PDB file of C-alpha atoms and ligand atoms in Angstrom:
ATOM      1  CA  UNK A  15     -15.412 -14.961 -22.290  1.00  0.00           C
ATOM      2  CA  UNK A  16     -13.185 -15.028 -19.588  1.00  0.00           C
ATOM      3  CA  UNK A  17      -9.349 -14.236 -18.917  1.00  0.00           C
ATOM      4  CA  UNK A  18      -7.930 -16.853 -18.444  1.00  0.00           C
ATOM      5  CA  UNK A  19      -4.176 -15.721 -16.737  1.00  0.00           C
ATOM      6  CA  UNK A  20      -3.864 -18.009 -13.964  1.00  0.00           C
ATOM      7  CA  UNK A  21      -6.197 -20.615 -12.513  1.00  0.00           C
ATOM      8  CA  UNK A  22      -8.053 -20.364  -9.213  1.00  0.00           C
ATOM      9  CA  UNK A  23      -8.327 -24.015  -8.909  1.00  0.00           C
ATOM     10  CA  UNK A  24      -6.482 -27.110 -10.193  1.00  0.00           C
ATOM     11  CA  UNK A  25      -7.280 -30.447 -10.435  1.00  0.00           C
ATOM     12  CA  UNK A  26      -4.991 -33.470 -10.619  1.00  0.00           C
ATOM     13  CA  UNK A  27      -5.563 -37.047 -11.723  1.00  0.00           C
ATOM     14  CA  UNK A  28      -2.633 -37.996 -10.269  1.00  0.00           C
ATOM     15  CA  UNK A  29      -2.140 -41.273 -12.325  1.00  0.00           C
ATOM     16  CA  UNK A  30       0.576 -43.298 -13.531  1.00  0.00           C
ATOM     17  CA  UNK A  31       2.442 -44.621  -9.862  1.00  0.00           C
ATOM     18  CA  UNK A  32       1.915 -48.575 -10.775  1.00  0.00           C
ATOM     19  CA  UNK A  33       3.625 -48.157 -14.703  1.00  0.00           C
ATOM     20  CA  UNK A  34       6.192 -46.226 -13.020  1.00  0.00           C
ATOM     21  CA  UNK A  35       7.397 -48.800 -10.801  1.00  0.00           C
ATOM     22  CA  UNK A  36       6.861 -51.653 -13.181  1.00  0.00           C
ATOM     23  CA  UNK A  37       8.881 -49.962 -15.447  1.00  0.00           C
ATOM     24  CA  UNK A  38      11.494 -49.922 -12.842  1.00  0.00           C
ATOM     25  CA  UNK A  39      10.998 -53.399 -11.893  1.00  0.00           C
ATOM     26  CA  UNK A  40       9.615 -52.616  -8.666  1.00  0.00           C
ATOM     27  CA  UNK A  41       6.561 -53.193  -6.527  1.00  0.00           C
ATOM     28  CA  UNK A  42       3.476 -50.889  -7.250  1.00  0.00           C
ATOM     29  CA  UNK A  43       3.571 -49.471  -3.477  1.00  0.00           C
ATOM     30  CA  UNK A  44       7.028 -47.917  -4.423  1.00  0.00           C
ATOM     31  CA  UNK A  45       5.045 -45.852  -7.208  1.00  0.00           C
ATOM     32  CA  UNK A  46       2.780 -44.940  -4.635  1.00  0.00           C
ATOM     33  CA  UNK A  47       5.697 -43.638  -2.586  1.00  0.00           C
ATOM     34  CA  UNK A  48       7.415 -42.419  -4.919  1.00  0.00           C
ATOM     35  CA  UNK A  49       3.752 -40.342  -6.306  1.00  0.00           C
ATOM     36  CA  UNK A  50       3.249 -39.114  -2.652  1.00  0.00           C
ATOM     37  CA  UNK A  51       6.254 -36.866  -2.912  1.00  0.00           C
ATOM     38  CA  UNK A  52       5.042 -35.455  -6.022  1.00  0.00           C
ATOM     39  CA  UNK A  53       2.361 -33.669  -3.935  1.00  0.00           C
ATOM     40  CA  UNK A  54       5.214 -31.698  -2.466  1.00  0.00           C
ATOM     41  CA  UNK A  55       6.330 -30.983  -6.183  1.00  0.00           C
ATOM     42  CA  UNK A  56       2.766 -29.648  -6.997  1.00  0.00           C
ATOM     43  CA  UNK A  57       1.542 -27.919  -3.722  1.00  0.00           C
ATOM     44  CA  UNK A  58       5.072 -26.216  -4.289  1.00  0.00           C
ATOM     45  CA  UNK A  59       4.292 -25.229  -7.762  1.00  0.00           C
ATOM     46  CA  UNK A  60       0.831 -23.470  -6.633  1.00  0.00           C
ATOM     47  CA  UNK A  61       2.051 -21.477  -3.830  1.00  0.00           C
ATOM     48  CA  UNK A  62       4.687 -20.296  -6.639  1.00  0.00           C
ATOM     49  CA  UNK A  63       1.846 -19.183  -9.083  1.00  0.00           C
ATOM     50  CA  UNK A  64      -0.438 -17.774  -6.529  1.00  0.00           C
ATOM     51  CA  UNK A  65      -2.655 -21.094  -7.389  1.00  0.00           C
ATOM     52  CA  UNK A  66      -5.744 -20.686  -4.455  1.00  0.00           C
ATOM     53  CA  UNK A  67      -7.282 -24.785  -4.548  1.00  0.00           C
ATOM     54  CA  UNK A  68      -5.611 -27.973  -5.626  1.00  0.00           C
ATOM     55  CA  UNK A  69      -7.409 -30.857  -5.928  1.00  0.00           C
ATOM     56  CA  UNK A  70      -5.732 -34.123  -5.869  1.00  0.00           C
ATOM     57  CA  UNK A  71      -7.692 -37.244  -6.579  1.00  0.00           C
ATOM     58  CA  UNK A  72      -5.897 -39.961  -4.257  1.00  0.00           C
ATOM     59  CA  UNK A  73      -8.390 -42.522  -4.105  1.00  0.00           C
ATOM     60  CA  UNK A  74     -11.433 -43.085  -6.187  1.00  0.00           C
ATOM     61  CA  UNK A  75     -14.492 -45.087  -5.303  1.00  0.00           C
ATOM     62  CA  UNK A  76     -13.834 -47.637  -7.591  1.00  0.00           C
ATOM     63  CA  UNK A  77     -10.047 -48.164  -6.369  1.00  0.00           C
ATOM     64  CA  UNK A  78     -11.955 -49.863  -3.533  1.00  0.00           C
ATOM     65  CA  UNK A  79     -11.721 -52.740  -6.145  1.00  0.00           C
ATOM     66  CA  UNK A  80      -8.211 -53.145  -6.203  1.00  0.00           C
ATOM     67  CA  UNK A  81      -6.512 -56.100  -4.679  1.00  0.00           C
ATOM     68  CA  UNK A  82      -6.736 -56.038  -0.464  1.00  0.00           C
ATOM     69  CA  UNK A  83      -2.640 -55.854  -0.133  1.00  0.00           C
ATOM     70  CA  UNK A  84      -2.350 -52.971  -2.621  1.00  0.00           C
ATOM     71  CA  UNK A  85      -5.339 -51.053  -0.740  1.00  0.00           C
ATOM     72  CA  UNK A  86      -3.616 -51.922   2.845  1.00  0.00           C
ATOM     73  CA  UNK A  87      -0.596 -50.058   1.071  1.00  0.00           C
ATOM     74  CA  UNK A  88      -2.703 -47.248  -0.075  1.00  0.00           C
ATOM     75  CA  UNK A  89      -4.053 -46.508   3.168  1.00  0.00           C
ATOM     76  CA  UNK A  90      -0.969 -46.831   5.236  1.00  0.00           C
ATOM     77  CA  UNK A  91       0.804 -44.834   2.680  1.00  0.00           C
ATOM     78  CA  UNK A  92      -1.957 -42.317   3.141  1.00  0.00           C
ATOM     79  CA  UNK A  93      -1.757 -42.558   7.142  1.00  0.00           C
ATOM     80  CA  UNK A  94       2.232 -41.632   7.066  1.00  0.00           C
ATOM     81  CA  UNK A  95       1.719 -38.965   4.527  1.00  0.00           C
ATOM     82  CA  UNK A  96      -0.874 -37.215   6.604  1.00  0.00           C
ATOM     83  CA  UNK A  97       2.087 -37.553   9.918  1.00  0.00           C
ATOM     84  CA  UNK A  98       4.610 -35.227   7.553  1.00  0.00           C
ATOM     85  CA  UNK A  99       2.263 -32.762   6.086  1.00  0.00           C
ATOM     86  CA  UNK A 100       1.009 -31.196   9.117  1.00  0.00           C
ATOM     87  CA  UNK A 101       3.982 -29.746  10.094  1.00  0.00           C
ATOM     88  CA  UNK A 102       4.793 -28.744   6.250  1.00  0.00           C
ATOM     89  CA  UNK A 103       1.492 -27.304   5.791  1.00  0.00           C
ATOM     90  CA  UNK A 104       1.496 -24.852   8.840  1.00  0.00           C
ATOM     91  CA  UNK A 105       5.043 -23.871   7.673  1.00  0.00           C
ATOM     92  CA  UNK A 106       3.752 -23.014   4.113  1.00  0.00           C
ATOM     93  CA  UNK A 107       0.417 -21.492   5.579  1.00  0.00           C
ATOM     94  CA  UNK A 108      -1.691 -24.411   3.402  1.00  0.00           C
ATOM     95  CA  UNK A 109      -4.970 -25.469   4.567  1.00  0.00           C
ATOM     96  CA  UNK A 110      -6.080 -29.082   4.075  1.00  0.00           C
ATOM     97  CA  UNK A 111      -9.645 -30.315   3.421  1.00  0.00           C
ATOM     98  CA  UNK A 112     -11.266 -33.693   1.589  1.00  0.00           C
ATOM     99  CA  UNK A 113     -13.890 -34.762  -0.421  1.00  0.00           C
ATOM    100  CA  UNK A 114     -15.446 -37.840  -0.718  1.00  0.00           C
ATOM    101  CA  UNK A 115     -16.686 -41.045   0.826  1.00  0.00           C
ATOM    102  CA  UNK A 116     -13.804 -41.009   3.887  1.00  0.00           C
ATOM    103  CA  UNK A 117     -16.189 -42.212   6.597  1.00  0.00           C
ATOM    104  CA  UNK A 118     -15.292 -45.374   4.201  1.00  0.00           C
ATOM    105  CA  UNK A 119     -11.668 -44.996   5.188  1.00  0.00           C
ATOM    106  CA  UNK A 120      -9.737 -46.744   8.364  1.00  0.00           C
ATOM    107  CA  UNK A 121     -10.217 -45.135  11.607  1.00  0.00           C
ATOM    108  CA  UNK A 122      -6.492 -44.508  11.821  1.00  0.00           C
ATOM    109  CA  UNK A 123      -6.349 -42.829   8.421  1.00  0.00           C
ATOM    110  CA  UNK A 124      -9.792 -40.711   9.402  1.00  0.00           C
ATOM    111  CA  UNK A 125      -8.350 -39.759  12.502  1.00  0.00           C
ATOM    112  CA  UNK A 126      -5.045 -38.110  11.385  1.00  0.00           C
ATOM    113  CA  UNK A 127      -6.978 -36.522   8.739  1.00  0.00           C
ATOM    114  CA  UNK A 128      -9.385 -35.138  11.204  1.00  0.00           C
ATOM    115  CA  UNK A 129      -6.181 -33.513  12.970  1.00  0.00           C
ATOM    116  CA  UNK A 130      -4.559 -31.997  10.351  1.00  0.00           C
ATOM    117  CA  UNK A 131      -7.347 -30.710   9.006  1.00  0.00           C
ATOM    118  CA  UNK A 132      -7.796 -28.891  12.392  1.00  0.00           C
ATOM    119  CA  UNK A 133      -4.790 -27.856  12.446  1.00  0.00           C
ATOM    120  CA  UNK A 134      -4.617 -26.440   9.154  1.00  0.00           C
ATOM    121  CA  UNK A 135      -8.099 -25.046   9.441  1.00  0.00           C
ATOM    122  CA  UNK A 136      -6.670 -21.056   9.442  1.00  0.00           C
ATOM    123  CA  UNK A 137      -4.106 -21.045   6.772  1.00  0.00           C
ATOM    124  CA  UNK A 138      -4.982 -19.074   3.785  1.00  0.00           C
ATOM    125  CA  UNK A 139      -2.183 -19.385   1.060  1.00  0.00           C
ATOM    126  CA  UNK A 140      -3.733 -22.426  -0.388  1.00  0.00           C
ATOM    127  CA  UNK A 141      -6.028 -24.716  -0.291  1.00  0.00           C
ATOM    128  CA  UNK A 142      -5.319 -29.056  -0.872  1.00  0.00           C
ATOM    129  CA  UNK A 143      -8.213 -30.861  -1.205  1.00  0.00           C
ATOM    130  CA  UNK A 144      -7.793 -34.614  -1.015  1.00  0.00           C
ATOM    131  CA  UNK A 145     -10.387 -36.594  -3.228  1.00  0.00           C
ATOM    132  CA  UNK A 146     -10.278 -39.880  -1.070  1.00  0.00           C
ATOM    133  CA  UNK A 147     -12.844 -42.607  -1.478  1.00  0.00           C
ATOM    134  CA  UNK A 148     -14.191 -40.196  -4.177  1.00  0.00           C
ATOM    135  CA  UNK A 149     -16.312 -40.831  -7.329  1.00  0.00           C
ATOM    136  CA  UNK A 150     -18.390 -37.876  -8.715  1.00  0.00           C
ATOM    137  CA  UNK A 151     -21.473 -40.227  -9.408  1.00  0.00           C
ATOM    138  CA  UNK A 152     -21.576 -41.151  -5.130  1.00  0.00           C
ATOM    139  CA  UNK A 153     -21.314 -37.382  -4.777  1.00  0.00           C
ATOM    140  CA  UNK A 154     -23.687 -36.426  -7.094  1.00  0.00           C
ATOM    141  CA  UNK A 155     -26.563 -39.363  -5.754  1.00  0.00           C
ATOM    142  CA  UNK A 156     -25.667 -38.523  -1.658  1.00  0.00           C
ATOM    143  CA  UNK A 157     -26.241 -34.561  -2.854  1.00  0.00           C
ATOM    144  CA  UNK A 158     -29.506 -35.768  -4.591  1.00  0.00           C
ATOM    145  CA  UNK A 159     -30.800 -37.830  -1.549  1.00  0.00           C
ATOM    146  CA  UNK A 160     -29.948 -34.527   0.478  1.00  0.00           C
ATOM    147  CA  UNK A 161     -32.199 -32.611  -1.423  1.00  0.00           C
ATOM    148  CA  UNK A 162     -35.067 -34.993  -1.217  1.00  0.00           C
ATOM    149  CA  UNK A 163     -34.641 -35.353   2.363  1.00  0.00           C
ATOM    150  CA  UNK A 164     -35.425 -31.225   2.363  1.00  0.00           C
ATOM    151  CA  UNK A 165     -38.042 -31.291   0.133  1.00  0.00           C
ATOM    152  CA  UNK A 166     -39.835 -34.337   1.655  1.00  0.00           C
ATOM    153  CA  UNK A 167     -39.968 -32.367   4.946  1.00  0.00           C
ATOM    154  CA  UNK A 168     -40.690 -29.185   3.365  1.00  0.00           C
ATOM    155  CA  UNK A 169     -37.666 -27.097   3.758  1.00  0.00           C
ATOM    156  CA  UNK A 170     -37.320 -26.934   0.118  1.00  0.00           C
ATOM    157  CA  UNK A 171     -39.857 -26.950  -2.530  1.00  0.00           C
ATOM    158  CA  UNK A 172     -39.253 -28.814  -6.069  1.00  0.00           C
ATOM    159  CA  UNK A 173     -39.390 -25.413  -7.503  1.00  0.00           C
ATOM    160  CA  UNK A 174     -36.908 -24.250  -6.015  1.00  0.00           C
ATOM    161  CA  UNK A 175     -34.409 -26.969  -6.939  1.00  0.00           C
ATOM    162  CA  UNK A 176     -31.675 -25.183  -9.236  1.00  0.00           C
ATOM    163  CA  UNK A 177     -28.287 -25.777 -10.459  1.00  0.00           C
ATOM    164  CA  UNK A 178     -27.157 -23.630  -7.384  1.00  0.00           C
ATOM    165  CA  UNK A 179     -28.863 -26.129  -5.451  1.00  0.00           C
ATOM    166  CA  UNK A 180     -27.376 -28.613  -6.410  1.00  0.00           C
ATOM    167  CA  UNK A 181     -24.010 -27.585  -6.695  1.00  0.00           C
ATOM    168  CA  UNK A 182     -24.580 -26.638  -2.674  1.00  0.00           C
ATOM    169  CA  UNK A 183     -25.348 -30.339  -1.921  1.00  0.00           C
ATOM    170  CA  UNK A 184     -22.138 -31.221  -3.321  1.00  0.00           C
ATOM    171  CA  UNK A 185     -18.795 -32.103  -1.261  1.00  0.00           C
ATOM    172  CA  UNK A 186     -17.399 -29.128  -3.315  1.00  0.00           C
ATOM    173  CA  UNK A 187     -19.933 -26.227  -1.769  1.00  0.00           C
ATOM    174  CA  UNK A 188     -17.595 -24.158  -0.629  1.00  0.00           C
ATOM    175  CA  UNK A 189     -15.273 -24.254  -3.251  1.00  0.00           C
ATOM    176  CA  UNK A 190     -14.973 -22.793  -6.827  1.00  0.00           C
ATOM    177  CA  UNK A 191     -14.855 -24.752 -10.097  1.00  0.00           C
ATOM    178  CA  UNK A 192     -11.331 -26.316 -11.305  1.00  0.00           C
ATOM    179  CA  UNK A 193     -10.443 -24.182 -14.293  1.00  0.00           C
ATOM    180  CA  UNK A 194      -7.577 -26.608 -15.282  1.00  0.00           C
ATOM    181  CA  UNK A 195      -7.540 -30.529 -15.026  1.00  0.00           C
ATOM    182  CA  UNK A 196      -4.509 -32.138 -15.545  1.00  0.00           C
ATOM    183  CA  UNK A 197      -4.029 -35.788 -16.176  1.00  0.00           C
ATOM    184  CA  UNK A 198      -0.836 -37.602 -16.326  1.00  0.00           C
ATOM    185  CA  UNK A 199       0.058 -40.699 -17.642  1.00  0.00           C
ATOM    186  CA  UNK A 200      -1.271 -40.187 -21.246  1.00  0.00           C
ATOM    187  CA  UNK A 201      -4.694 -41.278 -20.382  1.00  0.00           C
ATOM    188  CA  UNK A 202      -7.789 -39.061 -21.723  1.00  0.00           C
ATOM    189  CA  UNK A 203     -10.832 -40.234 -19.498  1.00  0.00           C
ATOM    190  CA  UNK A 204     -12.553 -38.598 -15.838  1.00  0.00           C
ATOM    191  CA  UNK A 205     -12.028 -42.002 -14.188  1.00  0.00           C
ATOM    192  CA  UNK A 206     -15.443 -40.488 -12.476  1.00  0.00           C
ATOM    193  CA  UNK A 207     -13.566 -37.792 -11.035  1.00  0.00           C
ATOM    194  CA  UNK A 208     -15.446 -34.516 -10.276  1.00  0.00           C
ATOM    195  CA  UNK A 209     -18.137 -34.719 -13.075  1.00  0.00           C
ATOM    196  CA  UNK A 210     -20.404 -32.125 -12.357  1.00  0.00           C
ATOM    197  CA  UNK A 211     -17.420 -29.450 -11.288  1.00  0.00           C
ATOM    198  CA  UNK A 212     -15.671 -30.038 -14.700  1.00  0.00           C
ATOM    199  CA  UNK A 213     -18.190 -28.766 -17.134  1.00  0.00           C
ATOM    200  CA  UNK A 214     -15.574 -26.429 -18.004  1.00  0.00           C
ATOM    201  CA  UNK A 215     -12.558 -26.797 -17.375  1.00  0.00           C
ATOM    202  CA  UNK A 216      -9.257 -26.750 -19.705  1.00  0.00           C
ATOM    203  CA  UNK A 217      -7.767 -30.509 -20.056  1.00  0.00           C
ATOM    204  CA  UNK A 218      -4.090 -30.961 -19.938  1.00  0.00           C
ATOM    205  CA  UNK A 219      -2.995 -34.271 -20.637  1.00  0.00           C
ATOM    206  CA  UNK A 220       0.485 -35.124 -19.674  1.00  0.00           C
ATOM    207  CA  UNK A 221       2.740 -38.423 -20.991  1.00  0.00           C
ATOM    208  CA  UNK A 222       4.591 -38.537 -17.980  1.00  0.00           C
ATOM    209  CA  UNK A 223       3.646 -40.720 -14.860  1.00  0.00           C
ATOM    210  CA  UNK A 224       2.727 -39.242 -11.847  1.00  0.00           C
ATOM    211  CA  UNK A 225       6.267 -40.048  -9.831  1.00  0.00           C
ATOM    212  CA  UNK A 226       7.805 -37.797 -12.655  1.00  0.00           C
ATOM    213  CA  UNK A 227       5.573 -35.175 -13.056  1.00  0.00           C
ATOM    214  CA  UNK A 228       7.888 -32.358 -11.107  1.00  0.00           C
ATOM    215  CA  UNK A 229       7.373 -28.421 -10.566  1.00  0.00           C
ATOM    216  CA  UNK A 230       8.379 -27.600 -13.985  1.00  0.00           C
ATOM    217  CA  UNK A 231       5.989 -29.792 -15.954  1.00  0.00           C
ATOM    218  CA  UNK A 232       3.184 -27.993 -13.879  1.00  0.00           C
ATOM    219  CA  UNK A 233       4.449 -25.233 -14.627  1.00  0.00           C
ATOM    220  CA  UNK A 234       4.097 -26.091 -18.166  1.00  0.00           C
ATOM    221  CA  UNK A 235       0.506 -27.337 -17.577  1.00  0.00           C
ATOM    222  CA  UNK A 236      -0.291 -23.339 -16.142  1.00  0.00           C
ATOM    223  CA  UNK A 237       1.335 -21.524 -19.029  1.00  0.00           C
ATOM    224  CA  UNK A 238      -0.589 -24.081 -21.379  1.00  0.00           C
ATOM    225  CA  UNK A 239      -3.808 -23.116 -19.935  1.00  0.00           C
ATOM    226  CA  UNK A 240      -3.177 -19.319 -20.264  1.00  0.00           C
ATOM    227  CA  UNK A 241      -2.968 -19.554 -23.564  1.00  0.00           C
ATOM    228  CA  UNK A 242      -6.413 -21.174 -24.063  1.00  0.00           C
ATOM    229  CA  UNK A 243      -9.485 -19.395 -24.641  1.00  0.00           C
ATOM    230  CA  UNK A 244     -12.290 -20.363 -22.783  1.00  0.00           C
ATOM    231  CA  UNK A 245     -15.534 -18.861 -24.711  1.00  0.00           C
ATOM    232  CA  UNK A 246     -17.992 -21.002 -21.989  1.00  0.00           C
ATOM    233  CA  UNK A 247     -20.328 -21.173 -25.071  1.00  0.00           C
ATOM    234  CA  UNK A 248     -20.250 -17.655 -25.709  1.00  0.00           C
ATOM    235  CA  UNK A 249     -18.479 -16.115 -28.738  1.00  0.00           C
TER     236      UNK A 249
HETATM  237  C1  IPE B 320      -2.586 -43.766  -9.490  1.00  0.00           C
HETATM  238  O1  IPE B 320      -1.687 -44.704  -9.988  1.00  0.00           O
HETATM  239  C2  IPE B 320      -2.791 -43.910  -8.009  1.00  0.00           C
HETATM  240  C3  IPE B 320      -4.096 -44.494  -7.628  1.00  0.00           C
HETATM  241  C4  IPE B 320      -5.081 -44.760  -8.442  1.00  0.00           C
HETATM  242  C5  IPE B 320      -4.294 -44.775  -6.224  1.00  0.00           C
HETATM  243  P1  IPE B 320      -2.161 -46.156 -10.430  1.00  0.00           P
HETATM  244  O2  IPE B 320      -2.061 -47.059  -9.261  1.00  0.00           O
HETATM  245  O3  IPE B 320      -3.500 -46.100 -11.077  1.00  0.00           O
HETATM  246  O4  IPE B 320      -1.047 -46.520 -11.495  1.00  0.00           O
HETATM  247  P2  IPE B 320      -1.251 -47.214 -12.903  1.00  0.00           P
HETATM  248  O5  IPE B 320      -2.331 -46.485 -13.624  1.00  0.00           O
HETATM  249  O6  IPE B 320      -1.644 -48.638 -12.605  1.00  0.00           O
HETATM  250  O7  IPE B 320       0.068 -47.094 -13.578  1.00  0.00           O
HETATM  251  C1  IPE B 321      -7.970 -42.614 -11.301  1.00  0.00           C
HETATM  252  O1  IPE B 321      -6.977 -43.487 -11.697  1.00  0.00           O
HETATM  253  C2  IPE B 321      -8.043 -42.522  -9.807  1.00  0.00           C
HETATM  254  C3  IPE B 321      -6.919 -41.886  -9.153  1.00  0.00           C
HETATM  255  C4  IPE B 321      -5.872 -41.347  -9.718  1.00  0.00           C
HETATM  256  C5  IPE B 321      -6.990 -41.846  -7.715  1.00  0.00           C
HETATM  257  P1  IPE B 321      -7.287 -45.016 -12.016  1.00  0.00           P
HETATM  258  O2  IPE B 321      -6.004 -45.635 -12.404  1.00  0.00           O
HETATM  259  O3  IPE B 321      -8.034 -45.631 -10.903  1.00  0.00           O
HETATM  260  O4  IPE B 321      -8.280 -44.891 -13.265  1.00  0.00           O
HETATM  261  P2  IPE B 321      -8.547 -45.890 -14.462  1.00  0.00           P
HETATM  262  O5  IPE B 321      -8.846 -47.225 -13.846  1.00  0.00           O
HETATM  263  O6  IPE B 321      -7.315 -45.923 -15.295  1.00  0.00           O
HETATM  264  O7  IPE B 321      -9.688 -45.284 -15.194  1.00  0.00           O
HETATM  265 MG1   MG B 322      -4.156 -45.814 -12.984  1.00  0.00          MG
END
């Protein structure tokens, strides 16, 4: 059993952007735009709660599917976000790291990622993680290959292959579980996201789209979770 007051880490499956703007009768990159200043919304709303990790799932591995203009989009959208959080994120002391396939990404996009994750390297009021090019069954497979590649020259014996081994090998090592997931757009599915890290976490399932899922509504989603009770299969 475990108190659960406040989470240590949340995670966001930030969907939604494309029904907002069609319901708006505009393109789908304007509910892109319109979801990137949501992060401001939501990084806001965790420095407010004393939240440590966020992590936002931007991109997935299978988004790589999507039509060529609306990934172009994407990863310009990406590029210019990156250009106006540096400066916010040293203001509000928030570090920035990623997880995921991003050597898969555009040079220009790796590169300004790269900087202001430098640059953000010593802040310590909270950390974003940005899932880009991300599925949790890559991650999972490249962790596995990691670990045969150790045990096939001997620095690791099967034996000594454990859960904590595992979870090592993972783009995630150095961070802790999410204790809250929240989904928005009504949907109830992982979309591949994170599958090993959410064993157990508390689901929060919101209606809204991402473009209108503001400070208050995660604010809802953290009161929600302190009222659950997470047993973790105990009694
Ligand atoms: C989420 O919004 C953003 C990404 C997956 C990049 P969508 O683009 O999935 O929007 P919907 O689900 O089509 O409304
Ligand atoms: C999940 O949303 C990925 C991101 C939010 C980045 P999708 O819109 O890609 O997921 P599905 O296709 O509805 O499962
Ligand atoms: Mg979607």
């Amino acid at each position: 059993m475990s108190d659960s007051a406040t989470p240590r880490h949340v995670a966001v499956i930030m969907d939604g952007n494309g029904r907002w703007a069609q319901a708006r009768g505009l393109p789908r990159k304007a509910g892109h735009r319109a979801g990137a200043e949501s992060v401001r919304e939501a990084v806001d709303a965790c420095l407010d709660l004393g939240i440590e990790f966020i992590t936002l799932y931007a991109f997935s591995s299978e988004n790589w599917n999507r039509p060529e203009k609306e990934i172009e989009a994407l990863m310009k959208l990406l590029e210019q976000f990156l250009k106006t959080k540096g400066k916010e994120f040293m203001k509000k002391n928030v570090r920035l790291r990623t997880i995921g396939q991003t050597h898969l990404l555009p040079d220009s996009c790796r590169a300004q990622l790269a900087k202001v994750e430098k640059e953000t390297a010593n802040n310590s009021a909270l950390t974003v993680i940005l899932a880009l090019s991300y599925g949790g069954r890559e991650e999972i497979a490249d962790a596995s290959r990691r670990i045969a590649e150790k045990v096939s020259t001997g620095e690791l014996s099967p034996e000594d292959v454990t859960k904590e081994t595992v979870a090592q090998h993972l783009d995630t090592a150095e961070f802790p579980d999410p204790d809250l997931l929240i989904r928005t757009s009504g949907e109830f599915r992982l979309s591949n996201f994170l599958l090993w890290q959410l064993s157990y976490a508390e689901f929060f399932i919101s209606e809204k789209n991402w473009p209108d899922f503001n400070k208050s509504d995660f604010r809802d989603a953290v009161e929600d979770y302190s009222r659950r009770h997470r047993r973790f299969g105990g009694l």
